[in-house]
């Protein structure tokens, strides 16, 4: 979503890890503004955060053993945060554990006042799976904007990637302006600047939420 005149862009390279939380009560104080990254465990969330912040260290923090099931918070400033949500569909996690962390994830999504939007990551070759649909329905119910990253776009030829994006866009029409999307590749940095603009627009726009 580009505006007609250049907008201010936040410095994402200064992102620093704050803490991990297993449940809502352990999250940082609920003030300021934050955007959460959500997606299936193989959608490339850590790689996208690396590409966005230019720091392999950031994703390494959230990949530390034992943190897979936690909500990870990163500060851009005293006011703005990025949030890395647990990857959905992590195969090695027992069902009981998975159910527990989904419960805490829902609690965060429903009750976190500083959450202003969701970046939803989908592998462009396998879009709109069950988890993606659940997230979109949740966002529609709570009227939270969603910006979709069609990750691994480098795996398709550019024309094929554009066609795939158009097809997905048509399927998302019922959500109206609440949902936007873009092509993205962590490997060749396709779409990183567009993502920075999207996040900056959300976080710096006090009218948003």
mmCIF file of C-alpha atoms in Angstrom:
data_model
loop_
_atom_site.group_PDB
_atom_site.id
_atom_site.type_symbol
_atom_site.label_atom_id
_atom_site.label_comp_id
_atom_site.label_asym_id
_atom_site.label_seq_id
_atom_site.Cartn_x
_atom_site.Cartn_y
_atom_site.Cartn_z
ATOM 1 C CA UNK A 1 0.000 0.000 0.000
ATOM 2 C CA UNK A 2 1.948 3.039 -1.120
ATOM 3 C CA UNK A 3 0.836 6.562 -0.365
ATOM 4 C CA UNK A 4 1.051 9.380 -2.877
ATOM 5 C CA UNK A 5 3.869 11.112 -1.039
ATOM 6 C CA UNK A 6 6.917 9.532 0.619
ATOM 7 C CA UNK A 7 6.168 8.493 4.167
ATOM 8 C CA UNK A 8 8.423 8.283 7.166
ATOM 9 C CA UNK A 9 9.967 4.820 7.582
ATOM 10 C CA UNK A 10 10.998 3.354 10.909
ATOM 11 C CA UNK A 11 14.521 1.999 11.378
ATOM 12 C CA UNK A 12 13.910 -1.749 11.575
ATOM 13 C CA UNK A 13 17.614 -2.517 11.905
ATOM 14 C CA UNK A 14 17.524 -1.281 15.496
ATOM 15 C CA UNK A 15 15.071 -4.024 16.534
ATOM 16 C CA UNK A 16 16.105 -5.637 19.822
ATOM 17 C CA UNK A 17 14.738 -8.680 21.628
ATOM 18 C CA UNK A 18 12.728 -7.781 24.756
ATOM 19 C CA UNK A 19 11.305 -11.037 26.101
ATOM 20 C CA UNK A 20 9.386 -14.233 25.406
ATOM 21 C CA UNK A 21 5.985 -14.913 26.921
ATOM 22 C CA UNK A 22 4.059 -18.175 27.289
ATOM 23 C CA UNK A 23 0.798 -16.379 28.077
ATOM 24 C CA UNK A 24 -0.806 -12.951 28.054
ATOM 25 C CA UNK A 25 0.042 -12.154 31.681
ATOM 26 C CA UNK A 26 3.768 -12.534 30.870
ATOM 27 C CA UNK A 27 3.716 -10.138 27.907
ATOM 28 C CA UNK A 28 5.371 -6.698 28.158
ATOM 29 C CA UNK A 29 3.209 -3.867 29.466
ATOM 30 C CA UNK A 30 0.203 -3.358 27.192
ATOM 31 C CA UNK A 31 0.922 0.123 25.900
ATOM 32 C CA UNK A 32 2.388 1.588 22.737
ATOM 33 C CA UNK A 33 1.736 -0.135 19.407
ATOM 34 C CA UNK A 34 2.726 -3.517 18.048
ATOM 35 C CA UNK A 35 2.326 -5.599 14.899
ATOM 36 C CA UNK A 36 2.356 -9.393 15.125
ATOM 37 C CA UNK A 37 3.842 -11.804 12.570
ATOM 38 C CA UNK A 38 1.812 -15.001 12.185
ATOM 39 C CA UNK A 39 2.061 -18.002 9.914
ATOM 40 C CA UNK A 40 2.480 -21.725 9.590
ATOM 41 C CA UNK A 41 5.759 -23.029 10.967
ATOM 42 C CA UNK A 42 7.163 -23.517 7.443
ATOM 43 C CA UNK A 43 6.027 -20.162 6.012
ATOM 44 C CA UNK A 44 9.415 -18.470 6.551
ATOM 45 C CA UNK A 45 8.644 -16.201 9.510
ATOM 46 C CA UNK A 46 12.167 -16.152 10.991
ATOM 47 C CA UNK A 47 13.678 -15.532 7.550
ATOM 48 C CA UNK A 48 11.259 -12.646 6.946
ATOM 49 C CA UNK A 49 12.139 -11.031 10.289
ATOM 50 C CA UNK A 50 15.831 -11.441 9.424
ATOM 51 C CA UNK A 51 15.347 -9.805 6.042
ATOM 52 C CA UNK A 52 13.295 -6.978 7.554
ATOM 53 C CA UNK A 53 15.773 -6.161 10.317
ATOM 54 C CA UNK A 54 19.001 -7.104 8.549
ATOM 55 C CA UNK A 55 19.972 -9.217 11.557
ATOM 56 C CA UNK A 56 20.344 -12.990 11.629
ATOM 57 C CA UNK A 57 20.709 -12.632 15.376
ATOM 58 C CA UNK A 58 17.053 -11.596 15.741
ATOM 59 C CA UNK A 59 15.631 -14.803 14.280
ATOM 60 C CA UNK A 60 18.267 -16.846 16.119
ATOM 61 C CA UNK A 61 16.880 -15.441 19.369
ATOM 62 C CA UNK A 62 13.393 -16.703 18.597
ATOM 63 C CA UNK A 63 14.752 -20.061 17.410
ATOM 64 C CA UNK A 64 16.449 -20.806 20.722
ATOM 65 C CA UNK A 65 15.289 -24.265 21.893
ATOM 66 C CA UNK A 66 12.242 -23.968 24.124
ATOM 67 C CA UNK A 67 11.088 -20.692 22.614
ATOM 68 C CA UNK A 68 9.228 -22.217 19.674
ATOM 69 C CA UNK A 69 5.977 -22.170 21.614
ATOM 70 C CA UNK A 70 6.407 -18.659 22.981
ATOM 71 C CA UNK A 71 5.338 -15.194 21.861
ATOM 72 C CA UNK A 72 8.539 -13.230 21.188
ATOM 73 C CA UNK A 73 8.656 -9.433 21.508
ATOM 74 C CA UNK A 74 11.112 -7.106 19.755
ATOM 75 C CA UNK A 75 11.384 -3.367 20.373
ATOM 76 C CA UNK A 76 11.834 -0.847 17.573
ATOM 77 C CA UNK A 77 11.591 2.012 20.080
ATOM 78 C CA UNK A 78 10.005 2.651 23.467
ATOM 79 C CA UNK A 79 6.647 2.877 21.697
ATOM 80 C CA UNK A 80 6.746 0.403 18.794
ATOM 81 C CA UNK A 81 7.181 -3.383 18.807
ATOM 82 C CA UNK A 82 7.216 -6.363 16.474
ATOM 83 C CA UNK A 83 5.822 -9.641 17.793
ATOM 84 C CA UNK A 84 6.760 -13.105 16.551
ATOM 85 C CA UNK A 85 3.871 -15.499 17.232
ATOM 86 C CA UNK A 86 4.391 -19.277 17.560
ATOM 87 C CA UNK A 87 4.481 -21.024 14.189
ATOM 88 C CA UNK A 88 1.299 -22.970 13.673
ATOM 89 C CA UNK A 89 1.488 -26.674 12.799
ATOM 90 C CA UNK A 90 4.847 -27.481 14.384
ATOM 91 C CA UNK A 91 4.804 -31.283 13.898
ATOM 92 C CA UNK A 92 6.999 -32.347 16.837
ATOM 93 C CA UNK A 93 4.810 -30.730 19.486
ATOM 94 C CA UNK A 94 2.379 -33.048 21.339
ATOM 95 C CA UNK A 95 -1.305 -32.284 20.769
ATOM 96 C CA UNK A 96 -1.898 -31.297 24.410
ATOM 97 C CA UNK A 97 0.954 -28.770 24.277
ATOM 98 C CA UNK A 98 -0.266 -27.468 20.935
ATOM 99 C CA UNK A 99 -3.791 -26.962 22.317
ATOM 100 C CA UNK A 100 -2.388 -25.133 25.349
ATOM 101 C CA UNK A 101 -0.327 -22.709 23.321
ATOM 102 C CA UNK A 102 -3.150 -22.105 20.836
ATOM 103 C CA UNK A 103 -5.298 -21.120 23.822
ATOM 104 C CA UNK A 104 -2.684 -18.575 24.956
ATOM 105 C CA UNK A 105 -2.254 -17.359 21.387
ATOM 106 C CA UNK A 106 -5.998 -16.716 21.090
ATOM 107 C CA UNK A 107 -5.923 -14.913 24.424
ATOM 108 C CA UNK A 108 -3.155 -12.633 23.114
ATOM 109 C CA UNK A 109 -4.968 -11.937 19.819
ATOM 110 C CA UNK A 110 -8.270 -11.152 21.509
ATOM 111 C CA UNK A 111 -7.105 -9.172 24.528
ATOM 112 C CA UNK A 112 -3.902 -7.355 23.606
ATOM 113 C CA UNK A 113 -4.890 -3.682 23.279
ATOM 114 C CA UNK A 114 -1.602 -2.541 21.724
ATOM 115 C CA UNK A 115 -1.938 -5.005 18.814
ATOM 116 C CA UNK A 116 -2.856 -2.925 15.755
ATOM 117 C CA UNK A 117 -2.350 -5.332 12.864
ATOM 118 C CA UNK A 118 -1.187 -8.734 11.656
ATOM 119 C CA UNK A 119 1.446 -9.657 9.092
ATOM 120 C CA UNK A 120 0.283 -13.068 7.857
ATOM 121 C CA UNK A 121 2.896 -15.146 6.057
ATOM 122 C CA UNK A 122 1.884 -17.766 3.485
ATOM 123 C CA UNK A 123 4.057 -19.827 1.169
ATOM 124 C CA UNK A 124 2.928 -18.586 -2.261
ATOM 125 C CA UNK A 125 2.775 -22.213 -3.468
ATOM 126 C CA UNK A 126 0.461 -23.272 -0.604
ATOM 127 C CA UNK A 127 -1.742 -20.279 0.280
ATOM 128 C CA UNK A 128 -4.935 -19.951 2.306
ATOM 129 C CA UNK A 129 -4.606 -23.119 4.378
ATOM 130 C CA UNK A 130 -6.858 -23.724 7.390
ATOM 131 C CA UNK A 131 -4.736 -21.644 9.797
ATOM 132 C CA UNK A 132 -4.667 -18.733 7.332
ATOM 133 C CA UNK A 133 -8.460 -18.803 7.021
ATOM 134 C CA UNK A 134 -8.841 -18.864 10.818
ATOM 135 C CA UNK A 135 -6.541 -15.840 11.154
ATOM 136 C CA UNK A 136 -8.427 -13.923 8.470
ATOM 137 C CA UNK A 137 -11.791 -14.662 10.075
ATOM 138 C CA UNK A 138 -10.440 -13.599 13.458
ATOM 139 C CA UNK A 139 -9.102 -10.339 11.970
ATOM 140 C CA UNK A 140 -12.422 -9.624 10.291
ATOM 141 C CA UNK A 141 -14.316 -10.243 13.533
ATOM 142 C CA UNK A 142 -12.054 -7.894 15.516
ATOM 143 C CA UNK A 143 -11.543 -5.483 12.618
ATOM 144 C CA UNK A 144 -7.743 -5.739 12.698
ATOM 145 C CA UNK A 145 -5.986 -5.136 9.369
ATOM 146 C CA UNK A 146 -3.977 -7.979 7.840
ATOM 147 C CA UNK A 147 -1.107 -7.634 5.381
ATOM 148 C CA UNK A 148 -0.184 -10.917 3.712
ATOM 149 C CA UNK A 149 3.366 -11.769 2.685
ATOM 150 C CA UNK A 150 3.360 -14.352 -0.085
ATOM 151 C CA UNK A 151 6.705 -15.818 0.906
ATOM 152 C CA UNK A 152 9.158 -17.855 -1.191
ATOM 153 C CA UNK A 153 8.036 -15.921 -4.275
ATOM 154 C CA UNK A 154 11.507 -16.539 -5.721
ATOM 155 C CA UNK A 155 10.483 -20.210 -6.158
ATOM 156 C CA UNK A 156 8.184 -19.145 -9.023
ATOM 157 C CA UNK A 157 8.974 -17.211 -12.194
ATOM 158 C CA UNK A 158 7.935 -13.570 -11.784
ATOM 159 C CA UNK A 159 4.960 -13.861 -14.154
ATOM 160 C CA UNK A 160 3.694 -16.969 -12.379
ATOM 161 C CA UNK A 161 4.129 -15.286 -8.989
ATOM 162 C CA UNK A 162 2.115 -12.262 -10.161
ATOM 163 C CA UNK A 163 -0.641 -14.551 -11.465
ATOM 164 C CA UNK A 164 -0.723 -16.450 -8.163
ATOM 165 C CA UNK A 165 -0.969 -13.157 -6.253
ATOM 166 C CA UNK A 166 -3.878 -11.989 -8.430
ATOM 167 C CA UNK A 167 -5.722 -15.281 -7.891
ATOM 168 C CA UNK A 168 -5.282 -15.040 -4.102
ATOM 169 C CA UNK A 169 -6.346 -11.392 -4.183
ATOM 170 C CA UNK A 170 -9.607 -12.382 -5.901
ATOM 171 C CA UNK A 171 -10.261 -14.981 -3.195
ATOM 172 C CA UNK A 172 -9.719 -12.332 -0.520
ATOM 173 C CA UNK A 173 -12.189 -9.872 -2.061
ATOM 174 C CA UNK A 174 -14.878 -10.515 0.613
ATOM 175 C CA UNK A 175 -12.524 -8.995 3.226
ATOM 176 C CA UNK A 176 -12.388 -5.663 1.370
ATOM 177 C CA UNK A 177 -9.774 -3.116 2.468
ATOM 178 C CA UNK A 178 -9.059 -5.006 5.683
ATOM 179 C CA UNK A 179 -6.642 -7.353 3.875
ATOM 180 C CA UNK A 180 -3.768 -6.446 1.563
ATOM 181 C CA UNK A 181 -0.980 -8.587 0.112
ATOM 182 C CA UNK A 182 2.395 -8.503 -1.582
ATOM 183 C CA UNK A 183 5.029 -10.786 -3.058
ATOM 184 C CA UNK A 184 7.949 -11.482 -0.727
ATOM 185 C CA UNK A 185 11.227 -13.366 -0.755
ATOM 186 C CA UNK A 186 13.728 -13.375 2.100
ATOM 187 C CA UNK A 187 16.302 -14.952 -0.223
ATOM 188 C CA UNK A 188 16.511 -12.125 -2.767
ATOM 189 C CA UNK A 189 14.955 -9.399 -0.554
ATOM 190 C CA UNK A 190 11.954 -8.982 -2.869
ATOM 191 C CA UNK A 191 9.300 -6.882 -1.132
ATOM 192 C CA UNK A 192 11.363 -5.919 1.933
ATOM 193 C CA UNK A 193 11.034 -2.172 1.294
ATOM 194 C CA UNK A 194 7.294 -2.552 0.694
ATOM 195 C CA UNK A 195 6.965 -4.407 4.002
ATOM 196 C CA UNK A 196 8.895 -1.642 5.803
ATOM 197 C CA UNK A 197 6.503 0.943 4.363
ATOM 198 C CA UNK A 198 3.467 -1.093 5.387
ATOM 199 C CA UNK A 199 4.689 -1.527 8.960
ATOM 200 C CA UNK A 200 5.753 2.112 9.265
ATOM 201 C CA UNK A 201 2.367 3.248 7.967
ATOM 202 C CA UNK A 202 0.560 1.167 10.576
ATOM 203 C CA UNK A 203 2.785 1.950 13.537
ATOM 204 C CA UNK A 204 3.167 5.667 12.896
ATOM 205 C CA UNK A 205 -0.505 6.286 12.059
ATOM 206 C CA UNK A 206 -2.141 7.104 15.367
ATOM 207 C CA UNK A 207 -5.560 6.925 13.681
ATOM 208 C CA UNK A 208 -4.971 3.199 13.080
ATOM 209 C CA UNK A 209 -6.829 1.630 16.015
#
